[in-house]
XYZ file of C-alpha atoms in Angstrom:
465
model
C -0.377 7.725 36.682
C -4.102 7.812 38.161
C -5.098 9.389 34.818
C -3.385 6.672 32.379
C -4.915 3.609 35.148
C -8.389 5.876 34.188
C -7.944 6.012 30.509
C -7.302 2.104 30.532
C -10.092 1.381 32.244
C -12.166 2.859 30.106
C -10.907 1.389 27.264
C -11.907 -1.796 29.175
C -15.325 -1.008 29.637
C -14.940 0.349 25.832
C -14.044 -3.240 24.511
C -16.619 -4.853 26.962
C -19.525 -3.111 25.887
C -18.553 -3.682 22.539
C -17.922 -7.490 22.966
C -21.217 -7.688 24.278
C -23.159 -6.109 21.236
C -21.665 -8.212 18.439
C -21.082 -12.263 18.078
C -18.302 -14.149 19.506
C -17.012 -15.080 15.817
C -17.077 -11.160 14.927
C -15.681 -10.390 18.360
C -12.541 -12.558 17.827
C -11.784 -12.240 14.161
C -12.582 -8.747 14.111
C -13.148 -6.079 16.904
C -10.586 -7.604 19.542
C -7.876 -6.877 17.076
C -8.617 -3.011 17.185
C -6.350 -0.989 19.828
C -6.104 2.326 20.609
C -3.746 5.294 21.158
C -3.921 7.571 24.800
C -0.955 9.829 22.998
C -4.137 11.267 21.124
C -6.858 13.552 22.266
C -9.309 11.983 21.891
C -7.991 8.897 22.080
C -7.722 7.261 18.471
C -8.726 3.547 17.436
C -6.018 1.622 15.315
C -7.009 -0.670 12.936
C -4.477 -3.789 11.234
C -5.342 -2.930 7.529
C -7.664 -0.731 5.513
C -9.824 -3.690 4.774
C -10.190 -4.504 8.377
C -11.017 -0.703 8.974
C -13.743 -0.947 6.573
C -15.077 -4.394 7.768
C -15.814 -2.804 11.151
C -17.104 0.431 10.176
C -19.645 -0.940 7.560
C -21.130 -3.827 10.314
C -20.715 -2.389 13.580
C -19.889 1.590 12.735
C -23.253 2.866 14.628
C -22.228 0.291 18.030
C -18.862 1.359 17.688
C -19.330 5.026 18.006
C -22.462 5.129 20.685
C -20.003 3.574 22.906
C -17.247 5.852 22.203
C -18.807 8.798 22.844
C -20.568 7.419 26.579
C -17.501 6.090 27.622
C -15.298 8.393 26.313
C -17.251 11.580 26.870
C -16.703 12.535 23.557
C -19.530 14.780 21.342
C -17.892 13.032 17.954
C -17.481 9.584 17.155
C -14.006 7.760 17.338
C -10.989 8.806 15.208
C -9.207 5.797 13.597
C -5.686 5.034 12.392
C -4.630 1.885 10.295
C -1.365 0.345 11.781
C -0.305 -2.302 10.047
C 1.489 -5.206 12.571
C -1.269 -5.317 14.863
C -1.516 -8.902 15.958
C -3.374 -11.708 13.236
C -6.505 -12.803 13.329
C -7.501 -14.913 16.465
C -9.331 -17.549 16.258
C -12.643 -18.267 17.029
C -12.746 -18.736 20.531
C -14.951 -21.877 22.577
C -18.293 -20.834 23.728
C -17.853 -20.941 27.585
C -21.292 -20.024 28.863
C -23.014 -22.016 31.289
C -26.033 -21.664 28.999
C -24.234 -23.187 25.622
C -25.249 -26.272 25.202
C -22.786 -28.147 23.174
C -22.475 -32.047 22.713
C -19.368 -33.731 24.774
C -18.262 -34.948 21.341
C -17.742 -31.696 19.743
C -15.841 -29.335 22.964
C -12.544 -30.694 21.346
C -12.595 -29.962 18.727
C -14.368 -26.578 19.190
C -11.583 -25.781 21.394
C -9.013 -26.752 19.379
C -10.525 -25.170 15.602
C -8.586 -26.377 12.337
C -11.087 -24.564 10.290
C -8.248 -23.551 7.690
C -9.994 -20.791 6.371
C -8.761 -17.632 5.199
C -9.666 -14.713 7.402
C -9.913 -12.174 3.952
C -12.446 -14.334 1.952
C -15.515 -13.541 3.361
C -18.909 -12.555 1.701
C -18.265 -8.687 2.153
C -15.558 -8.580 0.228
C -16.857 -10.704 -2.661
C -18.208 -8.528 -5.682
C -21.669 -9.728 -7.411
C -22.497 -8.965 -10.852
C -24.449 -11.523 -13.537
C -21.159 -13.760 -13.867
C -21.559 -15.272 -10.659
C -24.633 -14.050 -9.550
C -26.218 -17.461 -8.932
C -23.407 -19.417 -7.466
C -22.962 -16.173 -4.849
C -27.136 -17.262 -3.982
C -26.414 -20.478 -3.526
C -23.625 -20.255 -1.449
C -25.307 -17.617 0.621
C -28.179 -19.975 0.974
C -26.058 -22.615 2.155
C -24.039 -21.050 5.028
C -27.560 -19.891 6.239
C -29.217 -23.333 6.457
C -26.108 -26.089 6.169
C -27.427 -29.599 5.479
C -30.989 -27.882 4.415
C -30.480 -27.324 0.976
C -28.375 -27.943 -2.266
C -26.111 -30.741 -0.466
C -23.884 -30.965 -2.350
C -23.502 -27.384 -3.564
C -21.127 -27.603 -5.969
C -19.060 -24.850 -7.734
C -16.804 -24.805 -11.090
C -15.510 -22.379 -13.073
C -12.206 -21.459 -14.309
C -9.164 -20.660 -12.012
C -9.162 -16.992 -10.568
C -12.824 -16.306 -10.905
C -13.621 -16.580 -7.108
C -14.644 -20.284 -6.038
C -12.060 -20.510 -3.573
C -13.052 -16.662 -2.189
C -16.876 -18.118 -1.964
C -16.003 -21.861 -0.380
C -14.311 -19.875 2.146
C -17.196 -17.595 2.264
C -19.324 -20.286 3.343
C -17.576 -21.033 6.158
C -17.132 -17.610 7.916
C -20.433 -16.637 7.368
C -22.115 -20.453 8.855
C -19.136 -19.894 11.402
C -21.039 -16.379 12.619
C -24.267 -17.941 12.694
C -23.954 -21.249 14.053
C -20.463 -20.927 16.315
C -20.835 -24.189 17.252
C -20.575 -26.127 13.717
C -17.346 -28.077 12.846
C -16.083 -26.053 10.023
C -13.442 -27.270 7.640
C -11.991 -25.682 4.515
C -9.378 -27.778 2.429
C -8.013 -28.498 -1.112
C -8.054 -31.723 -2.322
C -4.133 -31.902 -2.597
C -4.020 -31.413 1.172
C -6.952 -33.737 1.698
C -4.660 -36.519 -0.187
C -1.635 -35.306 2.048
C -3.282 -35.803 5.197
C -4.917 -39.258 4.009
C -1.483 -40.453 3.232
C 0.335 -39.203 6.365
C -2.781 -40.971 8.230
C -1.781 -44.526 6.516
C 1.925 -43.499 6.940
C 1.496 -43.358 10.584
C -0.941 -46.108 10.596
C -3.827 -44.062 11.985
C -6.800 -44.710 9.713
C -9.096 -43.313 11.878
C -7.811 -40.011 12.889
C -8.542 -39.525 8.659
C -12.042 -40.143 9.180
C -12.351 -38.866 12.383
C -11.059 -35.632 10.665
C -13.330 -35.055 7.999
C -16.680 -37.378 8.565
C -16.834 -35.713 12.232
C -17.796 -32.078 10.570
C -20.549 -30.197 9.883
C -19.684 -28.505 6.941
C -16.974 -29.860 4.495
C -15.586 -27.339 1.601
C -13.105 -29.500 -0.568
C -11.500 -26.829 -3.393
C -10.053 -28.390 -6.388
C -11.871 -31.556 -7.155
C -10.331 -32.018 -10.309
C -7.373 -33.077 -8.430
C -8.428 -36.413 -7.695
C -8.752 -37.311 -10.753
C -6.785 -40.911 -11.462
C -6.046 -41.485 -7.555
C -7.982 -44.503 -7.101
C -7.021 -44.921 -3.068
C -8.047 -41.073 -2.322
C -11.083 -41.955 -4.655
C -12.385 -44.669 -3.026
C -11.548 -43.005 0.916
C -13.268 -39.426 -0.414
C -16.426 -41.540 -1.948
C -16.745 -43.168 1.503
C -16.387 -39.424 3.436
C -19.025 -38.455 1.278
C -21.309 -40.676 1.674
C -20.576 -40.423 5.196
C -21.362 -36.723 5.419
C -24.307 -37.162 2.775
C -25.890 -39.739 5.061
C -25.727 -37.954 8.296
C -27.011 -34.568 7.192
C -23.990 -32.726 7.158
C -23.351 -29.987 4.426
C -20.317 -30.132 1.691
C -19.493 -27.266 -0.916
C -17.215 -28.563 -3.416
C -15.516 -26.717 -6.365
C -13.961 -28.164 -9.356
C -12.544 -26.431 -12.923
C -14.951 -28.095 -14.472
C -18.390 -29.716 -14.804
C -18.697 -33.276 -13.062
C -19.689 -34.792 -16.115
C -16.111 -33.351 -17.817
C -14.050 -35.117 -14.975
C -14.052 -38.564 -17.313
C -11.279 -39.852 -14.998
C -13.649 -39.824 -11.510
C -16.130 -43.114 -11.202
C -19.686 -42.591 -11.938
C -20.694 -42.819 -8.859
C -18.749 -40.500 -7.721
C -19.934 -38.102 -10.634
C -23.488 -38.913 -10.200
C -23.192 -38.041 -6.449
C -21.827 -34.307 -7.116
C -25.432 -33.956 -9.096
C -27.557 -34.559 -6.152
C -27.315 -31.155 -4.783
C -26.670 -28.336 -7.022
C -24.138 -27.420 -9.616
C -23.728 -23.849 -10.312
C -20.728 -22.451 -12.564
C -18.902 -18.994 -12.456
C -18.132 -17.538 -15.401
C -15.064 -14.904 -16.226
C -16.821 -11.101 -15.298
C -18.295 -9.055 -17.678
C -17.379 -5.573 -18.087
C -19.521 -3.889 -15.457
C -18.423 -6.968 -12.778
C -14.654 -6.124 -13.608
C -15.094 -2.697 -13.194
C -16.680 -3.099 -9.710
C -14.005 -5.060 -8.361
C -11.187 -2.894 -9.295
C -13.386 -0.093 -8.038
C -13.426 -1.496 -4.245
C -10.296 -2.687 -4.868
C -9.383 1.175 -6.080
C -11.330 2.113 -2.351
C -7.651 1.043 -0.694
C -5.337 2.776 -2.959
C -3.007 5.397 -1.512
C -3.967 7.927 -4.150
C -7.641 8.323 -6.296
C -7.588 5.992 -9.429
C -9.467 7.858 -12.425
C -11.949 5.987 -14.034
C -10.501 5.750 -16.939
C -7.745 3.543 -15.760
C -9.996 1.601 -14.273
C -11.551 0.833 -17.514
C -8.250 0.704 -19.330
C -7.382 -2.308 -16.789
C -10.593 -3.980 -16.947
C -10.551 -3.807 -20.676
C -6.974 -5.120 -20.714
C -7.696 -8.078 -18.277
C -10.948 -10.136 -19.162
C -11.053 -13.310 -17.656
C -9.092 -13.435 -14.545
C -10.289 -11.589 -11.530
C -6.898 -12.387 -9.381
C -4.768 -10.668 -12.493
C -7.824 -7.909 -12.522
C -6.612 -7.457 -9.000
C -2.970 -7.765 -9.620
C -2.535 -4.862 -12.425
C -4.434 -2.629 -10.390
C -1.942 -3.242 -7.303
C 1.017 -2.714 -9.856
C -0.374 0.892 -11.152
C -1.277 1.760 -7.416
C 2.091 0.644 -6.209
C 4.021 3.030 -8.963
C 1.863 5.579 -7.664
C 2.969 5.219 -4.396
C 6.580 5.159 -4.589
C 6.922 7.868 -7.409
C 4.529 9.794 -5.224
C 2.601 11.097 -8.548
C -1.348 11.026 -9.399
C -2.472 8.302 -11.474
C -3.495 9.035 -14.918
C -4.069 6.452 -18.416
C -0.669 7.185 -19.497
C 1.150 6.290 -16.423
C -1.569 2.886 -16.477
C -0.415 2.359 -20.026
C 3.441 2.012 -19.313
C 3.184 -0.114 -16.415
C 1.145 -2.404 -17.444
C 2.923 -2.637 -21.448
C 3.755 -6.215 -21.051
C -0.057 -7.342 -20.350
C -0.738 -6.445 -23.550
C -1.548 -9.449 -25.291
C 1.584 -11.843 -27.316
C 1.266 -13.999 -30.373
C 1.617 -16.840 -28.092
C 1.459 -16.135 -24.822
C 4.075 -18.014 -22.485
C 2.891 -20.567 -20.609
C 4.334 -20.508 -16.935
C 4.983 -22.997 -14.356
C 6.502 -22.562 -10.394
C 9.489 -24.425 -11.733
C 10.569 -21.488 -14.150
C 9.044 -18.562 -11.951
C 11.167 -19.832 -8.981
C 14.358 -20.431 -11.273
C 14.286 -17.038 -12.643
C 13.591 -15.532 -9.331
C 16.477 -17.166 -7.486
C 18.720 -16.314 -10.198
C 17.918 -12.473 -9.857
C 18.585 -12.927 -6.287
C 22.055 -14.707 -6.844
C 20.537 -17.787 -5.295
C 20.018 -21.064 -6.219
C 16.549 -23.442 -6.505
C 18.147 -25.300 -3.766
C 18.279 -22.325 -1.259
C 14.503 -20.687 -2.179
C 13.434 -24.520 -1.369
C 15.130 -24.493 1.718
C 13.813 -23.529 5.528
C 16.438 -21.404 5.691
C 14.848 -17.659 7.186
C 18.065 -15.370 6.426
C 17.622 -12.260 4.595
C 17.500 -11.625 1.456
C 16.685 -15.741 0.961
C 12.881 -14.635 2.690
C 12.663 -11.522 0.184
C 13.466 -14.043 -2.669
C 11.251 -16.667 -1.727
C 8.283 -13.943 -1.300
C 8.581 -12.430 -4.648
C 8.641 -15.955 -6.122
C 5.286 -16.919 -4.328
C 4.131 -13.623 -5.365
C 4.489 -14.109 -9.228
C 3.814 -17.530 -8.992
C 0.264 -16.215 -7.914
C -0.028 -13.322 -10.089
C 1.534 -15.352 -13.311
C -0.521 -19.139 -13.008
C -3.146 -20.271 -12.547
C -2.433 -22.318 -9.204
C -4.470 -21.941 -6.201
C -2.780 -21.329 -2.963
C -2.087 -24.942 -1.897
C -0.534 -25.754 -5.057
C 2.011 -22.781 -4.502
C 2.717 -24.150 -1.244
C 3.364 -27.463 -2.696
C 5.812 -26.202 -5.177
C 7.685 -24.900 -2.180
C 7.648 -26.945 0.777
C 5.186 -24.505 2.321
C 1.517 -24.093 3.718
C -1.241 -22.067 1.362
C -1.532 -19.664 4.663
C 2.842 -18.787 4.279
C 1.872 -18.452 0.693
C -0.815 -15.808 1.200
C 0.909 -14.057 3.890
C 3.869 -13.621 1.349
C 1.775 -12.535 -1.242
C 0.267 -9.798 1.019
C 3.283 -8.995 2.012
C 5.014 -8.160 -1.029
C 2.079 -6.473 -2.119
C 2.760 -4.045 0.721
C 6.413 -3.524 -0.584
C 5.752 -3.012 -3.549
C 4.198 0.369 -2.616
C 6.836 1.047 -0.561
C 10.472 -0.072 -1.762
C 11.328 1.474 -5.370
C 14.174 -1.563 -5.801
C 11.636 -4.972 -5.313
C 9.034 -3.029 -7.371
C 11.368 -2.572 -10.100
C 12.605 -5.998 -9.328
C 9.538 -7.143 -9.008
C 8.160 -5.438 -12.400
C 11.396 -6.454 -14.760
C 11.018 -10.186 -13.350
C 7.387 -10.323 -14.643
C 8.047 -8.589 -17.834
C 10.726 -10.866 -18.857
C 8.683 -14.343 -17.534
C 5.841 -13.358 -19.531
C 8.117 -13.082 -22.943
C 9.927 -16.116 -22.067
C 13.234 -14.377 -21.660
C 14.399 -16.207 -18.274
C 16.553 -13.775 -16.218
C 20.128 -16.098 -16.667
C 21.689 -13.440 -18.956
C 19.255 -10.437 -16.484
C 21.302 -10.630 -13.233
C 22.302 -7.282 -13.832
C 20.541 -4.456 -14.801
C 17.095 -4.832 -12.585
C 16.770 -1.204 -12.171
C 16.222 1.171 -15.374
């Protein structure tokens, strides 16, 4: 007993040296999740994911084991162990310090954050090359100096080549340096919801008391706006708002200001004040260097010349980049074989580019989905959480991600459901996938047959080959 009460309390002074080496943003998103296991000797670290694993080793590796190895009296620095099911990310905690000086106005709402962002899109993970160069820069700069420069900063580009990864970006990285800054990330369809639930309720003010009281605004998905004059006229008044007082925005958009013909000029000619910077699809060397950190997390080496084979296959889409790669990774895992061209070749057959390509919609993915299920629309809509309805509902949100181009909000939309339930089912089935030979062949024959066009009413039968 005495020597499990002196184990613990070193792991206490473990975490508390730690905590005090590192920010209170790093030390809540990132190093408080990390655990540990007394059943080894030496005791071994567990970490929630491989990416989290990473994270921690890259930015704090050296603090991390210098205090192992005092504490622990060990000559070697800590083992480590990814668990997955390790609690989520917490978040960021108040600064409580009699020496933080923070204005009365603000202690709410820092105690209460609504940043919305999402914990995995942060500047670490996002891959540079001459495609987005620039608009990486800019952001950078931004998050930095927030209300110094390039206000607006605004982003556009097509859908999957990373503006939603940098807005987010932003807002971690201004988070780390400035923890006192009211941070919020949101798309414009949930701006519009929360406007409209505002006037439902008749509370006009707790809109603008929402998003003209920040520091930093990042509105995804402009383009949304376009011919909703109320939301217009309430987001040209924010803006101004924001503009006036100093405080930074980041705003992205599918296309250039000038090509949103349905927004007001003035609303246009505001988005120009700052600075507009575009992302274009990846060249070859970019898509290569994704799918080769990506590769970093696979459960088994990926030759080169798969990687190429994918990137060569998948040009202007980094989230399908992403996607083919887990598919080849996830065959791999459950058939427990090496990966080679071949085996890349015959998974990925039905990317290989139609006539005329189908064009998808949530409506169809989630039709055909239910149907393979033996459910209806009805019950994937529904709240119900009974099993298999969640499984259904997952792989749905999954293909609905890996097939469209709609960004996580608009999922969400098409099923009654937050953009965070949609990413959390998207992870999650990407997990499976590796694991559970019947949803990956599931999975697999359901995305072959939406991307001929086939439906899956006469495929109810017959998933597995």
């Amino acid at each position: 007993m005495a020597q499990a009460l002196q184990a613990e309390d070193k792991w206490k002074l473990f975490q508390d040296a730690v905590q005090e080496g590192v920010s209170k943003s790093n030390w809540h998103t990132w190093l408080s999740r990390i655990d540990v296991d007394f059943d080894d000797d030496p005791p071994t670290l567990l970490a929630p994911s491989e990416f989290h694993l990473k994270w921690i080793q890259d930015k704090h590796g050296d603090l991390i084991r210098s205090t192992y190895r005092e504490i622990f009296e060990s000559p070697n620095g800590p083992p480590f162990r990814v668990v997955e099911g390790l609690p989520p990310e917490l978040p960021l905690e108040p600064a409580d310090e009699p020496g933080d000086q923070m204005p009365t106005s603000m202690q709410k709402q820092s105690t209460l954050p609504e940043t919305n962002l999402i914990s995995r899109y942060q500047f670490e993970s996002f891959v540079v090359g001459q495609s987005n160069r620039f608009a990486w820069a800019a952001a950078m700069a931004v998050s930095e100096q927030p209300g110094t420069h390039y206000n607006p900063l605004f982003i556009y580009g097509g859908a999957g080549l990373g503006k939603t990864h940098l807005l987010n970006a932003v807002g971690h990285h201004a988070s780390e340096m400035y923890p006192d800054l009211v941070i919020r990330y949101v798309s414009s369809e949930n701006f519009l919801n929360d406007f409209i639930d505002c006037i439902r309720r008749k509370r006009p003010d707790d809109f603008k008391h929402r998003y003209r009281g920040v520091d930093l605004l990042l509105l995804d998905d402009v383009q949304f706006f376009e011919g909703k004059e109320q939301i217009l006229e309430e987001f040209f008044h924010t803006f101004n708002s924001l503009y006036e007082s100093g405080k930074q925005m980041v705003i992205s958009s599918d296309r250039h200001p000038r090509n949103l013909s349905s927004l007001e000029s003035r609303l246009r000619s505001r988005f120009e004040w700052g600075l507009l910077t575009d992302i274009q699809p990846p060249d070859m060397e970019t898509r290569l260097a994704i799918l080769k950190t990506n590769a970093e997390f696979a459960p088994r080496p990926v030759p080169i010349e798969v990687l190429e084979y994918i990137a060569g296959l998948v040009s202007d889409n980094i989230r399908e980049l992403e996607g083919a790669l887990t598919r080849v990774t996830a065959w791999s895992a459950l058939n427990r074989r090496d990966i080679d061209l071949e085996t890349a070749q015959r998974v990925l057959q039905d990317m290989i580019a139609a006539e005329e390509p189908v064009a998808l919609g949530p409506d169809e993915i989630i039709r055909t989905t239910a149907s393979s299920f033996g459910f209806s629309v009805d019950d994937v809509l529904s709240p119900s959480r009974r099993q298999p309805l969640v499984m259904c509902r997952q792989v749905s949100m999954y293909l609905c991600r890996e097939l469209t181009d709609l960004s996580l909000p608009k999922i969400g939309e098409a099923f009654n459901r937050d953009h965070t339930t949609v990413l959390h089912s998207v992870d999650k089935v990407k997990r499976i996938l590796r694991s559970d030979r019947a949803v990956f062949d599931r999975v697999t024959q359901l995305t072959q047959d939406l991307r001929k066009g086939e439906g899956i009413s006469t495929r109810a039968e017959g998933i597995h080959r």
